[in-house]
Coordinates of C-alpha atoms in Angstrom, one line a residue:
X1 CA 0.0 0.0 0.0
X2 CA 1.6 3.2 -1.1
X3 CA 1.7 6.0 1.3
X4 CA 1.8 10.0 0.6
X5 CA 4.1 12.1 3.2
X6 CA 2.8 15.8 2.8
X7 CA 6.0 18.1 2.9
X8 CA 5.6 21.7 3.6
X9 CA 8.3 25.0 3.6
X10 CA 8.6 28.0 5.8
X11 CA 8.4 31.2 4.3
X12 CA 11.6 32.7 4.5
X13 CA 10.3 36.3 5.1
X14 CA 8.4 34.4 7.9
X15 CA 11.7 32.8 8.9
X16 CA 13.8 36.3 9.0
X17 CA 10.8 37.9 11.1
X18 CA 11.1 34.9 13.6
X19 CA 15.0 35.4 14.4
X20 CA 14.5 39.2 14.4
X21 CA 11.7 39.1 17.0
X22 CA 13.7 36.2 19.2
X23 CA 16.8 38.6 19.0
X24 CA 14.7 41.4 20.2
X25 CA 13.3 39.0 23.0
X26 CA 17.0 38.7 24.1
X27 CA 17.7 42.2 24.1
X28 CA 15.2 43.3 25.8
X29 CA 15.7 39.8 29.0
X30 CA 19.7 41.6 29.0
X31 CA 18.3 44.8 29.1
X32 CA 15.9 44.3 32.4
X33 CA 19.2 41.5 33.7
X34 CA 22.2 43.5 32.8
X35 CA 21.7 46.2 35.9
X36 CA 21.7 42.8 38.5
X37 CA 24.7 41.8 36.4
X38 CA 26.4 44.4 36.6
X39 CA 25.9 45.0 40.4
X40 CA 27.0 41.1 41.1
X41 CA 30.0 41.3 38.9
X42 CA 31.3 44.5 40.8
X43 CA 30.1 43.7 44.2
X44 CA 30.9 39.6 43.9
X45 CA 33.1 38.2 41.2
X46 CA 35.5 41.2 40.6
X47 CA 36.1 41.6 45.0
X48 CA 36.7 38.0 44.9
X49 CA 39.3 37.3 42.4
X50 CA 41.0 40.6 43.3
X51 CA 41.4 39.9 46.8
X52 CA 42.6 36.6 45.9
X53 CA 45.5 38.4 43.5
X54 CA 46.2 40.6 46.3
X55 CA 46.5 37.7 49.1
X56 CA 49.8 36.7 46.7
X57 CA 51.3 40.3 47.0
X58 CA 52.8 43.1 49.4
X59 CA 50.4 45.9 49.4
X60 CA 49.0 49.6 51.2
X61 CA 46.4 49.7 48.9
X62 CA 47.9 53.2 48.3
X63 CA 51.7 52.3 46.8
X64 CA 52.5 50.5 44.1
X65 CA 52.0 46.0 45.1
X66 CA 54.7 43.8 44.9
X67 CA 54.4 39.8 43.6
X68 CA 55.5 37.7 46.5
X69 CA 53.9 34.5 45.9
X70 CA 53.1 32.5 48.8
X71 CA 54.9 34.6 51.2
X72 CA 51.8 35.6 52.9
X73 CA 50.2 32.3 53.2
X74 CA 53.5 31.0 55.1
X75 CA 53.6 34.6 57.3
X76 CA 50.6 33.3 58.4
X77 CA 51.6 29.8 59.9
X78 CA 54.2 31.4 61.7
X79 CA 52.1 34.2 63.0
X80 CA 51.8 33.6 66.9
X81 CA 49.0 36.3 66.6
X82 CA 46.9 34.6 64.1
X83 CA 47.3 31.3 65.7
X84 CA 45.5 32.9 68.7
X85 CA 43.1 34.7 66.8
X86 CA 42.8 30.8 65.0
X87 CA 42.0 29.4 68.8
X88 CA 39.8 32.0 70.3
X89 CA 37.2 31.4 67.4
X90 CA 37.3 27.7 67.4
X91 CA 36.7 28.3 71.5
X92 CA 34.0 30.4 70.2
X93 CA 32.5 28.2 67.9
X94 CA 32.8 24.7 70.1
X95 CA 31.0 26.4 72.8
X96 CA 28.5 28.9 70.7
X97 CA 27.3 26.1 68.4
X98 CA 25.9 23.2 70.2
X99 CA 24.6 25.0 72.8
X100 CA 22.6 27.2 70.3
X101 CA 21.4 24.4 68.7
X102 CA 20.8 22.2 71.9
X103 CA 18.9 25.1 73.5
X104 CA 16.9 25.9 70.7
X105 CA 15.5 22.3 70.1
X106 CA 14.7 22.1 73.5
X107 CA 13.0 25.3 73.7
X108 CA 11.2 24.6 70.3
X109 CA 9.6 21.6 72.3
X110 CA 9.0 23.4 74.8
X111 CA 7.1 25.9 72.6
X112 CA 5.4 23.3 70.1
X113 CA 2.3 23.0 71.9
X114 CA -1.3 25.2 72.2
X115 CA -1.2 26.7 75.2
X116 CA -2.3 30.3 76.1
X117 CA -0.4 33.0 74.7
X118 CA 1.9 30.7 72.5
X119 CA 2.6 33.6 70.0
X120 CA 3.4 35.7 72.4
X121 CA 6.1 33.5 73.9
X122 CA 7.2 32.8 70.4
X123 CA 7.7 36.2 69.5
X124 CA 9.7 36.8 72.6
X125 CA 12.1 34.0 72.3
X126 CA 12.9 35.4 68.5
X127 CA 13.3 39.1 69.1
X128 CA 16.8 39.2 70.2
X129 CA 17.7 37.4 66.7
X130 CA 16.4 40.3 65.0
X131 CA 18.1 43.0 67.0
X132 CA 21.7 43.9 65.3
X133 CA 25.0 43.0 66.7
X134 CA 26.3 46.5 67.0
X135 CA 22.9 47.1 69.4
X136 CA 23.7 44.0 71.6
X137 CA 27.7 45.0 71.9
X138 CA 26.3 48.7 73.2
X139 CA 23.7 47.3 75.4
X140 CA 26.0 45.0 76.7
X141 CA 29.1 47.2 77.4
X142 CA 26.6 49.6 79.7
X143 CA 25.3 46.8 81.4
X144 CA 28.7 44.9 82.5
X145 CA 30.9 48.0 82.4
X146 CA 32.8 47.0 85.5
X147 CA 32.3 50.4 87.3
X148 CA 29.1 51.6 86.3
X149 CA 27.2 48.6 85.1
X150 CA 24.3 47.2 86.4
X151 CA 25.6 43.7 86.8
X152 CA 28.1 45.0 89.5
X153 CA 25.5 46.5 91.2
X154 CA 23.4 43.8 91.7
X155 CA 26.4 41.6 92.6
X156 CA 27.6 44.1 95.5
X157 CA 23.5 43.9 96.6
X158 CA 24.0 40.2 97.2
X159 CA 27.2 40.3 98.8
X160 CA 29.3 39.1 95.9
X161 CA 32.6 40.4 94.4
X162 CA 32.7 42.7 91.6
X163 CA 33.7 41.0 88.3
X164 CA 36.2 42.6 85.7
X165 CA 33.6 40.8 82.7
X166 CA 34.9 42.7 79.9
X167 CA 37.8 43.7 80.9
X168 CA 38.9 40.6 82.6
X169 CA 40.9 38.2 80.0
X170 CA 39.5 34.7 81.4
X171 CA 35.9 36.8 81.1
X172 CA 35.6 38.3 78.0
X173 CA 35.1 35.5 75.2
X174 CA 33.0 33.5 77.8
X175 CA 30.6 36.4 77.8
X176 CA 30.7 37.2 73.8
X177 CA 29.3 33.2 73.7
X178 CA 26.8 34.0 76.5
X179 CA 25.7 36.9 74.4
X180 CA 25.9 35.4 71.1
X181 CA 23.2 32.5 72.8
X182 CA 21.1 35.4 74.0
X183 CA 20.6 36.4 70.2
X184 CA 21.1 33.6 68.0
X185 CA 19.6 30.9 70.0
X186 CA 16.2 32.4 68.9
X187 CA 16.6 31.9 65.1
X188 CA 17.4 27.8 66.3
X189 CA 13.5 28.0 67.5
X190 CA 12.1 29.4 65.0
X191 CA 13.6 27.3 62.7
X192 CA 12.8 23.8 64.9
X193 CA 9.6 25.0 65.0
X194 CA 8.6 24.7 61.2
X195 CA 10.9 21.9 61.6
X196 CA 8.7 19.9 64.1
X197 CA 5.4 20.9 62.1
X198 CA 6.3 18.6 59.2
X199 CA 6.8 15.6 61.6
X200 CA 4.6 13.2 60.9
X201 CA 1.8 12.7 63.3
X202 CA 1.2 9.1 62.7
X203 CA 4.6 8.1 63.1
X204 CA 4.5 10.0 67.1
X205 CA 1.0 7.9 67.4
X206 CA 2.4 4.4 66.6
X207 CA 5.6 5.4 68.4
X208 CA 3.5 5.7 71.5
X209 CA 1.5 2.7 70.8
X210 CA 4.3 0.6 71.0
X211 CA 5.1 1.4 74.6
X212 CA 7.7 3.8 73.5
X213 CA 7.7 7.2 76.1
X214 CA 8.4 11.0 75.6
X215 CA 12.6 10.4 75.0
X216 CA 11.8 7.4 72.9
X217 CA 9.7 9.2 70.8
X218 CA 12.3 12.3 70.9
X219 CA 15.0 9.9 69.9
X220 CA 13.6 7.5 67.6
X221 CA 11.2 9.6 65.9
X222 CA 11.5 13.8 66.2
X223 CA 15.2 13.6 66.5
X224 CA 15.4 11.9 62.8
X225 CA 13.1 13.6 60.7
X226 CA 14.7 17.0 62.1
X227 CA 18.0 15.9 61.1
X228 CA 18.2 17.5 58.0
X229 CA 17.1 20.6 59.9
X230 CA 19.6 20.0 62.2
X231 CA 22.2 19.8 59.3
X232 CA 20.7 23.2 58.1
X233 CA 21.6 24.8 61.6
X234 CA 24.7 23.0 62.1
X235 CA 26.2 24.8 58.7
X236 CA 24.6 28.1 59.5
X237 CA 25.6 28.4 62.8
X238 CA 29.3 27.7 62.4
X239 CA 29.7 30.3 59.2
X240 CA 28.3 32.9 61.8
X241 CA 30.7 31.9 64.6
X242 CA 33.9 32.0 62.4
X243 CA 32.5 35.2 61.1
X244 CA 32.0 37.0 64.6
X245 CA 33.4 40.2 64.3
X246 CA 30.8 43.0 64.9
X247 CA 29.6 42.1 68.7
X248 CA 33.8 42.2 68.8
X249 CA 34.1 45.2 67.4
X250 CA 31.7 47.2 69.5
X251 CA 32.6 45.3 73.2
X252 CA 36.1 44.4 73.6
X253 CA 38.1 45.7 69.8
X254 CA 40.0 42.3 70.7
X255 CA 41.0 42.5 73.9
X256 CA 41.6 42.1 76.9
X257 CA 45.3 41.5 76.1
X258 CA 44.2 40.0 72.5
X259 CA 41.9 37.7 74.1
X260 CA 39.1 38.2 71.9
X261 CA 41.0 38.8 68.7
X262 CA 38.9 36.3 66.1
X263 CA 40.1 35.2 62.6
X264 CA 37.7 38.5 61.0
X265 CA 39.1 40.8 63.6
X266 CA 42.3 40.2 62.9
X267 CA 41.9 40.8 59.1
X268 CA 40.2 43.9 59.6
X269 CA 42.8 44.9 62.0
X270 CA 45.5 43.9 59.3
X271 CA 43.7 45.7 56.5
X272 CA 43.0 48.8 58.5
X273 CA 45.1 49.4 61.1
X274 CA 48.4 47.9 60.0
X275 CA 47.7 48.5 56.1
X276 CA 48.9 44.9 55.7
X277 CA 46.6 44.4 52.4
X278 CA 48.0 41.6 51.1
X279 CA 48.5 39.7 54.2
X280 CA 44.7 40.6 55.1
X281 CA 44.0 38.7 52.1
X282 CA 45.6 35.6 52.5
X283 CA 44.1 35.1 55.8
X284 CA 40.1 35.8 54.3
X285 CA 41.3 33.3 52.2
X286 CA 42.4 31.1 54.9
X287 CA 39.1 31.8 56.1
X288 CA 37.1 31.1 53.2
X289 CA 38.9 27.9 52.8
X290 CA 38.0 26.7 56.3
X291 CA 34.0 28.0 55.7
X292 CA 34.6 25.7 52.3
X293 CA 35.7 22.5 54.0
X294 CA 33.3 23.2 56.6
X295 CA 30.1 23.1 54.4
X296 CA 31.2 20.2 52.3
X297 CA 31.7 17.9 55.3
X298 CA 28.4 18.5 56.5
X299 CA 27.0 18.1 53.1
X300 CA 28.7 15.1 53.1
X301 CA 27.9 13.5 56.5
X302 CA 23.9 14.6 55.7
X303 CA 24.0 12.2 52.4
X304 CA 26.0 9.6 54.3
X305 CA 22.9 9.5 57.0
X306 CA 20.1 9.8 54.7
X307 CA 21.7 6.7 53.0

């Protein structure tokens, strides 16, 4: 049986008007793109890859660089000072971390139930996220100034010795953790919170059926369907702590004798105090490398226990 294909040609007129008006199309997507472009490229890409050049050279950022390799990068091993400023943020961190994280799971339980005035409670527990750094460090510094504050007052009222806090070396990181739980233990609640509301009911119900109790539950069910959550928190919590530098800033500028000098204090202190550009660089990169290594192992240990 013989069969007829039908065949058919495009105009070329047509065709011509087609490529005009796609080109057109284009234009006009780069035209409404090209500002965002623009303001990523020069905000972004260009800070990055200069900064990296810069972490291989001697530089002011006023006189002329000068190529030194790996100089910087090697200063930095050596450098007593950065190795302190290395140890006082992983102090930081060990301590800031987990107990954010710990505290606001528990507190998100705590808070994960209909009770009167649950918003309220909510709301309360979250406000000091959303109050700025800078805020906290001034708050802070009138409260435990060691002469005027009112935490020395109300120590001397109960019969207690006064306490150096900010000034006091063994003091001063201790407190910038305490703080730092004041503030960022509320966004760990929040988050828990939405966390806990996609746990599945049924699962709690035959968890409980089977004779298992509140810590069973918590362990065998809550604990592992919030584990990517948990991930989540883990990764965001630790770029913030090796980032600290504003509560810093405002409190203690990295003291008591360099006891609060952390890795981005340091840099900024290098940059802008020293005019050591170059070596600034090198240890943001140091930095950046760590925050790197960081994020990929906890990538890697979440797809090793959802296996």
């Amino acid at each position: 049986m013989a069969s007829v294909v039908g065949t058919f040609t495009l105009d070329p007129r047509a065709k011509k008007a087609a490529k005009r008006r796609m080109r057109g199309e284009g234009a006009t997507g780069w035209a409404f793109v090209s500002p965002s472009v623009v303001i990523i490229l020069g905000l972004s890409v260009v800070p990055v890859v200069w900064s990296l050049l810069l972490s291989f050279q001697v530089s002011d950022l006023v006189s002329p660089s000068e190529w030194i390799g790996l100089a910087n990068y090697k200063a930095l091993i050596a450098d007593p000072t950065f190795g302190a400023a290395v140890k006082h943020t992983l102090i930081y961190t060990v301590l800031y971390v987990p107990l954010s994280v710990v505290a606001g799971l528990a507190i998100a339980i705590a808070l994960d139930r209909k009770i009167k005035f649950i918003g309220l409670y909510r709301t309360l527990v979250f406000v000091p996220f959303v109050v700025s750094a800078a805020a906290q460090g001034v708050l802070f510094s009138f409260v435990l100034d060691p002469e005027f504050g009112v935490a020395n007052s109300l120590l001397h009222k109960v019969g207690l010795p006064t306490q150096g806090f900010f000034s006091d070396p063994g003091q001063a990181l201790p407190l910038l953790v305490v703080i730092s739980l004041w503030s960022g233990t509320g966004f760990c609640v929040i988050v828990y919170l939405a966390g806990l509301q996609g746990v599945s009911a049924e699962l709690v119900e035959a968890a409980r059926i089977d004779g298992a109790g509140r810590f069973g539950v918590l362990r065998h069910v809550v604990l592992p369907a919030l584990s990517p959550v948990t991930v989540f928190l883990l990764l965001f919590q630790i770029i913030g702590a090796l980032q600290l530098f504003d509560l810093v800033f405002v409190t203690t500028k990295g003291g008591p004798l360099g006891s609060t000098t952390v890795i981005v204090y340091f840099i900024w202190e290098k940059a802008f105090k020293s005019f050591t550009a170059g070596y600034s660089a090198a240890a943001a990169y140091a930095l950046a490398v760590a925050l790197l290594v960081v994020g990929i192992g906890l990538q890697i240990s979440r797809r090793r226990a959802a296996r």
